[in-house]
GROMACS .gro file of N, CA, C and O in nm:
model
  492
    1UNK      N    1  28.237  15.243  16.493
    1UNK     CA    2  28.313  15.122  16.518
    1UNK      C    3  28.367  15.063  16.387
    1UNK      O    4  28.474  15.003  16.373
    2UNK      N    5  28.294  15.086  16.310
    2UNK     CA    6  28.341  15.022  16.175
    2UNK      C    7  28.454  15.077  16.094
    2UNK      O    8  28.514  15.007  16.013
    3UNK      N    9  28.486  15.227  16.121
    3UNK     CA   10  28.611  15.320  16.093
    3UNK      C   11  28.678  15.249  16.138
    3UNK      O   12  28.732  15.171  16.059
    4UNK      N   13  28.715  15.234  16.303
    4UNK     CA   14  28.806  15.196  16.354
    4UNK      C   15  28.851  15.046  16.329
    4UNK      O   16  28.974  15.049  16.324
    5UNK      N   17  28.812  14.934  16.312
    5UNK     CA   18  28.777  14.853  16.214
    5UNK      C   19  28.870  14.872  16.064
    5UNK      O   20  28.975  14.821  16.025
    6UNK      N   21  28.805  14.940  16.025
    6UNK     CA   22  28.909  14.939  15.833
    6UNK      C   23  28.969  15.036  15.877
    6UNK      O   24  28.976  15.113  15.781
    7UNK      N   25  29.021  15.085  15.969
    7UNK     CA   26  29.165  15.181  15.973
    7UNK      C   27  29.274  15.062  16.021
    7UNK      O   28  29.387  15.050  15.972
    8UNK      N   29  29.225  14.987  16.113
    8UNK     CA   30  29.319  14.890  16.170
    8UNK      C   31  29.303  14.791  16.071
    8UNK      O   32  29.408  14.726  16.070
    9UNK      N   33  29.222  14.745  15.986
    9UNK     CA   34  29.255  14.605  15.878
    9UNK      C   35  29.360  14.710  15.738
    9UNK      O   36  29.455  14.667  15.673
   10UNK      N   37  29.301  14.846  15.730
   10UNK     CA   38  29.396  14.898  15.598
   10UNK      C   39  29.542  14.951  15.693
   10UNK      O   40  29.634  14.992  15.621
   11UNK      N   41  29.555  14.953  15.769
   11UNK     CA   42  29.725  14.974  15.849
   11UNK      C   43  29.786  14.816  15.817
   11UNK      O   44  29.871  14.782  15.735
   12UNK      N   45  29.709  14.738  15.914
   12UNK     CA   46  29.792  14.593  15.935
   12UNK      C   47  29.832  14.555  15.751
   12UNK      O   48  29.947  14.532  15.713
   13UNK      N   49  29.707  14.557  15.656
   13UNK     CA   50  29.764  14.502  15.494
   13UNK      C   51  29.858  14.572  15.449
   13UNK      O   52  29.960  14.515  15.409
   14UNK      N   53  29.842  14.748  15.444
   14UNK     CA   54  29.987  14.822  15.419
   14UNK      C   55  30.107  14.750  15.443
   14UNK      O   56  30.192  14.707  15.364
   15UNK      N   57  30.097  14.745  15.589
   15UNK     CA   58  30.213  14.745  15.670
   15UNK      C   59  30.293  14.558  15.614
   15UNK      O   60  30.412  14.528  15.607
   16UNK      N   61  30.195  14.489  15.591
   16UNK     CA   62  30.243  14.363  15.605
   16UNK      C   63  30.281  14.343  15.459
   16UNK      O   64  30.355  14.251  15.427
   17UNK      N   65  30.235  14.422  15.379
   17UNK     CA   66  30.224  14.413  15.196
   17UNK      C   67  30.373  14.477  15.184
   17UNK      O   68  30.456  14.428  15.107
   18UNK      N   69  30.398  14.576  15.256
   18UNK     CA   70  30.557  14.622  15.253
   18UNK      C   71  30.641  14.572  15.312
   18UNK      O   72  30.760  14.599  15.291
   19UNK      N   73  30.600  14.484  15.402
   19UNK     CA   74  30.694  14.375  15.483
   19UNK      C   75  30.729  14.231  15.410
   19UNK      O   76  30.818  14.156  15.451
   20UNK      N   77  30.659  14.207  15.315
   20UNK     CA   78  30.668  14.129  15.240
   20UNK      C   79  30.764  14.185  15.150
   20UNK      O   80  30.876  14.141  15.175
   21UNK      N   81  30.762  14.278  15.044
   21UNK     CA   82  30.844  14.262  15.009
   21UNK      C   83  30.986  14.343  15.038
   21UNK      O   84  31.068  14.367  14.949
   22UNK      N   85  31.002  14.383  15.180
   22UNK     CA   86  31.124  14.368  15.252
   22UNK      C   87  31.199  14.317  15.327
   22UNK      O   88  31.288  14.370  15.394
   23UNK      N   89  31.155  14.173  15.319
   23UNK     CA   90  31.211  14.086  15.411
   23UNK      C   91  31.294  14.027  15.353
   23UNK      O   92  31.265  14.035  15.234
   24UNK      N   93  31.407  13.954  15.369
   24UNK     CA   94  31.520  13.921  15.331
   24UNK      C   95  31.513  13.735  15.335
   24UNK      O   96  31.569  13.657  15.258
   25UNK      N   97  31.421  13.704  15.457
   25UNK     CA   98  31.427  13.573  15.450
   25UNK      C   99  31.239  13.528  15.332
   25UNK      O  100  31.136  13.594  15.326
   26UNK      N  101  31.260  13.446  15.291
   26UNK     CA  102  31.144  13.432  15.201
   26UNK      C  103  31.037  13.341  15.280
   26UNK      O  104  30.920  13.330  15.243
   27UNK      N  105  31.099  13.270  15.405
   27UNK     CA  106  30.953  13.194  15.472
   27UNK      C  107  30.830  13.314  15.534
   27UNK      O  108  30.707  13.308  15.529
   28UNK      N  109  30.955  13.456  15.612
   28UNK     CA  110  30.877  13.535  15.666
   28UNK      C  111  30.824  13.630  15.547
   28UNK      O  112  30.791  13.735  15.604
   29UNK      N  113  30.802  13.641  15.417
   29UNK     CA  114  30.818  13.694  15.342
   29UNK      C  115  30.607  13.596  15.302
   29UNK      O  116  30.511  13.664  15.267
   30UNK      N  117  30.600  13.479  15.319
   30UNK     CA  118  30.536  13.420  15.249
   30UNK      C  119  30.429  13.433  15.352
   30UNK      O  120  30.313  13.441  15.312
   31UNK      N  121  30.460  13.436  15.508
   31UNK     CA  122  30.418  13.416  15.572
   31UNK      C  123  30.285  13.555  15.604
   31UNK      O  124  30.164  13.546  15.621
   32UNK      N  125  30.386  13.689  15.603
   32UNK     CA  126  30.324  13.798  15.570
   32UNK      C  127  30.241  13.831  15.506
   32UNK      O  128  30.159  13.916  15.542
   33UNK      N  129  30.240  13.752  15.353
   33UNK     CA  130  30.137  13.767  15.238
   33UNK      C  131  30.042  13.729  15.352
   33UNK      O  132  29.974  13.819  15.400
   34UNK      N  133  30.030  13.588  15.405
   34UNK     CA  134  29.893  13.561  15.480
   34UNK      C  135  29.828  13.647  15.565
   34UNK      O  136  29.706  13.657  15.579
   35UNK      N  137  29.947  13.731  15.641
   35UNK     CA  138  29.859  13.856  15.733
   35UNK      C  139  29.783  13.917  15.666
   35UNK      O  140  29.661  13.921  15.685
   36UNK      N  141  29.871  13.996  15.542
   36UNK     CA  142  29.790  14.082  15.453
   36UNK      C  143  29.700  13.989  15.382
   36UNK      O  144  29.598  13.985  15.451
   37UNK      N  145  29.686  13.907  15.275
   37UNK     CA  146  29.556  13.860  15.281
   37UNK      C  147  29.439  13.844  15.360
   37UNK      O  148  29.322  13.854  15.323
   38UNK      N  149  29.495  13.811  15.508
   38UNK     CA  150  29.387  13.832  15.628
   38UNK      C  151  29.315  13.927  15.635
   38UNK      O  152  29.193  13.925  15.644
   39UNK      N  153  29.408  14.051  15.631
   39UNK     CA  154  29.352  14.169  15.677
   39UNK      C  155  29.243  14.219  15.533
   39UNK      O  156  29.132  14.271  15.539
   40UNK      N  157  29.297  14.192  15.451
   40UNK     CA  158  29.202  14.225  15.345
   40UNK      C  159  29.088  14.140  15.318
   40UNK      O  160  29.028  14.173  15.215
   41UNK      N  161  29.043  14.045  15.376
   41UNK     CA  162  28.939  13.985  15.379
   41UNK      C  163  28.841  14.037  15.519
   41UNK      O  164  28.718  14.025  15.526
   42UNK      N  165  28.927  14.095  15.618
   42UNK     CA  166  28.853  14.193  15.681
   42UNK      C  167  28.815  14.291  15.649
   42UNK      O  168  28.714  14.335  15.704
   43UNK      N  169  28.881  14.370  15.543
   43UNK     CA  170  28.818  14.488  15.489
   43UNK      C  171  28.733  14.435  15.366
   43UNK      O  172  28.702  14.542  15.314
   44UNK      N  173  28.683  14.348  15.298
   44UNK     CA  174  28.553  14.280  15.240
   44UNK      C  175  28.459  14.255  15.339
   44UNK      O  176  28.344  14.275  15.300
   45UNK      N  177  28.469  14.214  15.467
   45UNK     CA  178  28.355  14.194  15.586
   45UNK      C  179  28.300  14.258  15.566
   45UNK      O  180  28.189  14.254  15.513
   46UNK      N  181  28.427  14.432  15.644
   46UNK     CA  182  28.361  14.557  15.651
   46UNK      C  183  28.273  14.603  15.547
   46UNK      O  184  28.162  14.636  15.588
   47UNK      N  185  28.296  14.615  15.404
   47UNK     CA  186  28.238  14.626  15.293
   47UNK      C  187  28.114  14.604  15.244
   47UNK      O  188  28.058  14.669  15.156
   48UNK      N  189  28.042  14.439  15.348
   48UNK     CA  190  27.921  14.377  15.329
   48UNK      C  191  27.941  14.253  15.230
   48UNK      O  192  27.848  14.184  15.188
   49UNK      N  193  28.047  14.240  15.206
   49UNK     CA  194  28.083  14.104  15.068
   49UNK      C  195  28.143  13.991  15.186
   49UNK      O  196  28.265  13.997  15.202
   50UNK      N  197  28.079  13.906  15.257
   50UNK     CA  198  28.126  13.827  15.307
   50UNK      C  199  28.208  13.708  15.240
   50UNK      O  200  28.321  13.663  15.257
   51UNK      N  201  28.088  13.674  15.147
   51UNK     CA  202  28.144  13.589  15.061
   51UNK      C  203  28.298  13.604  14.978
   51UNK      O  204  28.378  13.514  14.955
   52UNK      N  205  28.309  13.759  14.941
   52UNK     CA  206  28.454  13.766  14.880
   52UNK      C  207  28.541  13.714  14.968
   52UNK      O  208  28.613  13.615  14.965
   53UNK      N  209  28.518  13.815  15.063
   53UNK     CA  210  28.618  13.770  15.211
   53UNK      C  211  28.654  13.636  15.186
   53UNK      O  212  28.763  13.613  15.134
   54UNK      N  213  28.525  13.485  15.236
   54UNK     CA  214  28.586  13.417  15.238
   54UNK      C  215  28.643  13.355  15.128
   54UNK      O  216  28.733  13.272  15.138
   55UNK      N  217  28.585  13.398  15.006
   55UNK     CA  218  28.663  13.346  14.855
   55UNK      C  219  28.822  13.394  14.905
   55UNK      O  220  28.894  13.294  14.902
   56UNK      N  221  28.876  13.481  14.938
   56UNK     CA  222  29.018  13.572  14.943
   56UNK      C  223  29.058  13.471  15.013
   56UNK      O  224  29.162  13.429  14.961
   57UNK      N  225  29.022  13.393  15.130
   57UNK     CA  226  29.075  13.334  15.230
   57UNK      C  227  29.115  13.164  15.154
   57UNK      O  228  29.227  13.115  15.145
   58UNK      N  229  28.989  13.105  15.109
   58UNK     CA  230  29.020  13.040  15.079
   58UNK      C  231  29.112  13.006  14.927
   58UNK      O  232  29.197  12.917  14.928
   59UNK      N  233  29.093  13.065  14.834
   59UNK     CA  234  29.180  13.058  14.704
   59UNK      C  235  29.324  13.110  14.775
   59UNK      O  236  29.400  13.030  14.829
   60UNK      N  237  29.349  13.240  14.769
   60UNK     CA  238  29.494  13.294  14.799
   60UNK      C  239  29.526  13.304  14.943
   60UNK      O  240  29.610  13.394  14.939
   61UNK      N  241  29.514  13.270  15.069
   61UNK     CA  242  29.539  13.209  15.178
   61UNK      C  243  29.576  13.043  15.194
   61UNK      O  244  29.674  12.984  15.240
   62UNK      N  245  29.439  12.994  15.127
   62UNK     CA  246  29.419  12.848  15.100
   62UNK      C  247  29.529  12.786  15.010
   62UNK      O  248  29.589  12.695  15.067
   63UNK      N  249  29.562  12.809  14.908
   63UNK     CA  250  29.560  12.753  14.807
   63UNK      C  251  29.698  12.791  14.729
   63UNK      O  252  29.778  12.710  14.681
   64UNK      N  253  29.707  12.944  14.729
   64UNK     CA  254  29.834  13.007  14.637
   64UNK      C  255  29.939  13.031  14.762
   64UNK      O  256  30.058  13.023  14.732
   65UNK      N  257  29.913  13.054  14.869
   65UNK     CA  258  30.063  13.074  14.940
   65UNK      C  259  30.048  12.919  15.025
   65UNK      O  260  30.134  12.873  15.100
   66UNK      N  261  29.971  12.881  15.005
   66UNK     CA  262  30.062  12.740  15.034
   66UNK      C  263  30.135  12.701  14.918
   66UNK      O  264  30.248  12.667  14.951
   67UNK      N  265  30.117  12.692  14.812
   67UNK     CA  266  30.196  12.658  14.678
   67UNK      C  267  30.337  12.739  14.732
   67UNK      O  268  30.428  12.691  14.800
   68UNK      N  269  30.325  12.901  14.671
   68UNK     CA  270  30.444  12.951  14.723
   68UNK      C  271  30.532  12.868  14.884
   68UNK      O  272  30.645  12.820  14.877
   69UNK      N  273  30.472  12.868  14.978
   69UNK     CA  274  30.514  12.782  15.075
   69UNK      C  275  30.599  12.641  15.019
   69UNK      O  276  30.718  12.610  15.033
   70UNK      N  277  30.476  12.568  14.946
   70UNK     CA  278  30.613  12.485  14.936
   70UNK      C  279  30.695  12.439  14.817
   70UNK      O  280  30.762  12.342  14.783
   71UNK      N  281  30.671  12.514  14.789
   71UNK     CA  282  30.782  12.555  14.679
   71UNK      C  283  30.911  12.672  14.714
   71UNK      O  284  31.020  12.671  14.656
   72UNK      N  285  30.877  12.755  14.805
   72UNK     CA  286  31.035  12.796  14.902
   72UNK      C  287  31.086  12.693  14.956
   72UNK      O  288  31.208  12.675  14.947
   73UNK      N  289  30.959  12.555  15.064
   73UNK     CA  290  31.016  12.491  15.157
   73UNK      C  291  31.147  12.378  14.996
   73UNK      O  292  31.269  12.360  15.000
   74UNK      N  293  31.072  12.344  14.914
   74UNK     CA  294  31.116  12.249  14.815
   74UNK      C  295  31.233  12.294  14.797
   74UNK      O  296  31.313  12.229  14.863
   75UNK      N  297  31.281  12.379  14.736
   75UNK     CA  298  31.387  12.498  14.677
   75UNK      C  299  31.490  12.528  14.766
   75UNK      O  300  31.606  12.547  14.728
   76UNK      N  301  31.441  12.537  14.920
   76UNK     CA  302  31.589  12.523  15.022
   76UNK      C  303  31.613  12.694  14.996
   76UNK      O  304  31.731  12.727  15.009
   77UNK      N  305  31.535  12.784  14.969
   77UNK     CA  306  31.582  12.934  14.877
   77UNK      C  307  31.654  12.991  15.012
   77UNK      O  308  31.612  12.981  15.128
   78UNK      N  309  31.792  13.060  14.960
   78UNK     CA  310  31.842  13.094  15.115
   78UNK      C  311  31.834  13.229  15.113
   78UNK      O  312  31.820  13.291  15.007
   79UNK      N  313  31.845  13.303  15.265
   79UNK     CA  314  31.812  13.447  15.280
   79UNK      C  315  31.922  13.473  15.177
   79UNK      O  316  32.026  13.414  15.149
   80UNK      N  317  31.843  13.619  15.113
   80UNK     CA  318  31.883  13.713  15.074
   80UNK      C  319  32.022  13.811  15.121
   80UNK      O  320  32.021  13.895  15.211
   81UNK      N  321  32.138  13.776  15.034
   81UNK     CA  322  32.243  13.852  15.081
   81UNK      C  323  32.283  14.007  15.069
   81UNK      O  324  32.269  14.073  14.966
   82UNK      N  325  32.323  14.043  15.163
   82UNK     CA  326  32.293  14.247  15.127
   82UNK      C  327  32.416  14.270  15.008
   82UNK      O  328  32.488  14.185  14.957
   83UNK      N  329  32.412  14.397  14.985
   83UNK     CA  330  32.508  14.448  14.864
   83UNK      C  331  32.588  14.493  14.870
   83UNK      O  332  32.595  14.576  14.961
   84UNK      N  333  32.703  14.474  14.784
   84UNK     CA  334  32.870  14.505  14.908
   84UNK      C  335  32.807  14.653  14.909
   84UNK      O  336  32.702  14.694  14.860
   85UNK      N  337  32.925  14.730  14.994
   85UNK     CA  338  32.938  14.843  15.027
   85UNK      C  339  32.933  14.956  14.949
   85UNK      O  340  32.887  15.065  14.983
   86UNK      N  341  32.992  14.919  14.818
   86UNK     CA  342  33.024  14.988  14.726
   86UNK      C  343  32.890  15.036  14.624
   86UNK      O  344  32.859  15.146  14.578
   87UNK      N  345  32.796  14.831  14.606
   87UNK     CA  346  32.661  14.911  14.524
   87UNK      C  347  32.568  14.957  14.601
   87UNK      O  348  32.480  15.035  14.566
   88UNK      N  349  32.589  14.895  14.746
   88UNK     CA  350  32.508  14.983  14.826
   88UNK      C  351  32.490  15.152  14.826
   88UNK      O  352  32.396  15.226  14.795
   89UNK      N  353  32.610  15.171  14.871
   89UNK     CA  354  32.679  15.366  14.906
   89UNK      C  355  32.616  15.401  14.728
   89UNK      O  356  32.560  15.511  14.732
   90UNK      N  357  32.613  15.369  14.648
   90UNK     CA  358  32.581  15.430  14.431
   90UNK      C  359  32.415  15.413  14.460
   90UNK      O  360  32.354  15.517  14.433
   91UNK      N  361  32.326  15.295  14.513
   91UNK     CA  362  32.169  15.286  14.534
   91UNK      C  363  32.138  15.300  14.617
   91UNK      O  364  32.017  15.278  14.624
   92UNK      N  365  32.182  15.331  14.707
   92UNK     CA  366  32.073  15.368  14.826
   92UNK      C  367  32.026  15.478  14.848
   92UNK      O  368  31.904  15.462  14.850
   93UNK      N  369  32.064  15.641  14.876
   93UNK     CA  370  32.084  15.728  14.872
   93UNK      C  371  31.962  15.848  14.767
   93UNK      O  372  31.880  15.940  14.777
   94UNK      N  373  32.039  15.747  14.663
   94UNK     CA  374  31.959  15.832  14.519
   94UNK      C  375  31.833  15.779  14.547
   94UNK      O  376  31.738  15.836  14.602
   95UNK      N  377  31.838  15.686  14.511
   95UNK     CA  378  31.687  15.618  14.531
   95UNK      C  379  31.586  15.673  14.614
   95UNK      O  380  31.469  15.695  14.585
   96UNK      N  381  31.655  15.695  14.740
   96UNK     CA  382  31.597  15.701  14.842
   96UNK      C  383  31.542  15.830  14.817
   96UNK      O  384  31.419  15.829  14.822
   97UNK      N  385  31.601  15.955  14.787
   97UNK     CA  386  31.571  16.058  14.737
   97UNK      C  387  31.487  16.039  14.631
   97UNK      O  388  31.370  16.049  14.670
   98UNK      N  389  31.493  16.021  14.533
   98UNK     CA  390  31.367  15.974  14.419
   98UNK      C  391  31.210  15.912  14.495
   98UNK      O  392  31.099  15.962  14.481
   99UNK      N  393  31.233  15.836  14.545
   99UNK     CA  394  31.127  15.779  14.641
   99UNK      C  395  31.073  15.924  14.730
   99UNK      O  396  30.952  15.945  14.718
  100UNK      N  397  31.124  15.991  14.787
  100UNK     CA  398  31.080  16.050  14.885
  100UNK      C  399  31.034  16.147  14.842
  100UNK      O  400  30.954  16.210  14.911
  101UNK      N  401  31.083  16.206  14.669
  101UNK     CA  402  31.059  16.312  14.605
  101UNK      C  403  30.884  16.303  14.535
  101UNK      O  404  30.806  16.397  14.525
  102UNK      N  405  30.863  16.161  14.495
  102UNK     CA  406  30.774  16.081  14.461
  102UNK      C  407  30.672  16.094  14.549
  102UNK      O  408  30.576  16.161  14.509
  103UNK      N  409  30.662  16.025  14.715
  103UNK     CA  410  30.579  16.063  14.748
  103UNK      C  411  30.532  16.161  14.776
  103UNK      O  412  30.419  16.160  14.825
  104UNK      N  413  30.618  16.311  14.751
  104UNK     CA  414  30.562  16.397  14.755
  104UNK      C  415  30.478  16.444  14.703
  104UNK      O  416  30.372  16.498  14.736
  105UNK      N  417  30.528  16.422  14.617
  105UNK     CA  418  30.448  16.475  14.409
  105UNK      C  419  30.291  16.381  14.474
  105UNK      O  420  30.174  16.422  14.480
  106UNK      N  421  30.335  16.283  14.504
  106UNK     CA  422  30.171  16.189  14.508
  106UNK      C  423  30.064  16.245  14.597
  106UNK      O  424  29.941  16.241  14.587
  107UNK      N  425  30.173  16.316  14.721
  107UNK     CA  426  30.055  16.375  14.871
  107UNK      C  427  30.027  16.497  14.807
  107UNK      O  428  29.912  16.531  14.832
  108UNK      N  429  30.104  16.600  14.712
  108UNK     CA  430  30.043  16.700  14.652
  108UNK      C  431  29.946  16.684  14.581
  108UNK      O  432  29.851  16.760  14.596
  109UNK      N  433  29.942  16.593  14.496
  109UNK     CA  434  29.847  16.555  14.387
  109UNK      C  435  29.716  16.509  14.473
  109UNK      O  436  29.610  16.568  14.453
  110UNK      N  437  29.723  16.408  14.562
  110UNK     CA  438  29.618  16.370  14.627
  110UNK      C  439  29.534  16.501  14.698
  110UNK      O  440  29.412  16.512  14.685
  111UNK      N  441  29.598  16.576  14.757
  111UNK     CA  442  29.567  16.659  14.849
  111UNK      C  443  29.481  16.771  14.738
  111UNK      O  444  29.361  16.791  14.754
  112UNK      N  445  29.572  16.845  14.612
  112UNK     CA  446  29.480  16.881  14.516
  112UNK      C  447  29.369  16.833  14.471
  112UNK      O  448  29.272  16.909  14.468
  113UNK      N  449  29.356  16.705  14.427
  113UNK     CA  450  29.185  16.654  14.398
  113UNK      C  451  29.119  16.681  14.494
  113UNK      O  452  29.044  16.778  14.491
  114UNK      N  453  29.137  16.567  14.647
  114UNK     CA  454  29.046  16.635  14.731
  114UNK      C  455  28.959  16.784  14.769
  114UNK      O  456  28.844  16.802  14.809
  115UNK      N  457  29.074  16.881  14.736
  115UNK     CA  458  29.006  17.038  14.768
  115UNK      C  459  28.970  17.055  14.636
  115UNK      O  460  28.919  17.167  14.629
  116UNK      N  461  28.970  16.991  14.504
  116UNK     CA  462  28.854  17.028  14.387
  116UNK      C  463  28.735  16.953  14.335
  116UNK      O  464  28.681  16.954  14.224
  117UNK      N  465  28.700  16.865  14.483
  117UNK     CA  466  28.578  16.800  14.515
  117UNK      C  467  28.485  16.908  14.575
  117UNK      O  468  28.546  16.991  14.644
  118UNK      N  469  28.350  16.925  14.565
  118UNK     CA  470  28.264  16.901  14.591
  118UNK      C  471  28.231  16.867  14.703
  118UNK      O  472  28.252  16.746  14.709
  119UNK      N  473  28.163  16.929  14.868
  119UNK     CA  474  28.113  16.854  14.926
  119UNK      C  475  27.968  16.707  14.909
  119UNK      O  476  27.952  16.602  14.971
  120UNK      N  477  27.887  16.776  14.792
  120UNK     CA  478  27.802  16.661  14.740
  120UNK      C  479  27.868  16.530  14.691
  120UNK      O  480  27.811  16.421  14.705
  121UNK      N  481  27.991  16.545  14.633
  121UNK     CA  482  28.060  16.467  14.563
  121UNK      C  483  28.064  16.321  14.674
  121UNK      O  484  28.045  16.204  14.640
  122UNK      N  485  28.089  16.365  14.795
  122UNK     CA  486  28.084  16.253  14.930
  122UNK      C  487  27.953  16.182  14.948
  122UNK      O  488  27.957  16.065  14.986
  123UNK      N  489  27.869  16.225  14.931
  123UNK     CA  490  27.760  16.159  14.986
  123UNK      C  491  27.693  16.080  14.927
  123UNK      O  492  27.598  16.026  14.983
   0.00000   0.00000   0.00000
């Protein structure tokens, strides 16, 4: 039960940690940090550190994205406008390729350590 547990708190922080910073409007942007902070104070539960957990909740839940909060609300900051056509079609593309080339190199690399572990190495 507890797998299933930190598979679903480490999906939801991924997922919300990259949603943060792809969101275009900055309230849903601030708002997200809080999921992912959430979720990562569930994976301290899981861990046995309750106390971090609720330290996480209260300092940077509590405390730092409300600041960020209102200091977007203060600021009036308006969504994010996309990029003409032109620097779009020159960055998107390449990048995107670099990125994808990247995580490769990373799932190779990962995948090599693992098979020059040790089954003792786990336990």
């Amino acid at each position: 039960m507890d797998a299933l547990f930190f598979w679903l708190f480490a999906v939801v922080s991924v997922a919300a940690s990259v949603l943060v910073v792809g969101q275009r409007n900055p309230m849903y942007s601030v708002l997200l940090l809080i999921v992912s902070f959430a979720a990562l104070s569930g994976l301290y539960v899981i861990l046995g550190a309750p106390f971090v957990a609720a330290i996480q909740i209260i300092i940077y839940a509590g405390a730092i994205v409300v600041l960020f909060l209102f200091v977007v609300m203060l600021l009036n900051v308006p969504r994010e406008e996309p990029l003409p056509r032109a620097v779009a079609g020159l960055l998107g593309p390449s990048g995107m390729r670099l990125g994808a080339v990247l995580s490769v190199v990373l799932a190779v690399d990962l995948f090599w350590s693992l098979s020059r572990l040790a089954p003792s190495d786990f336990a």
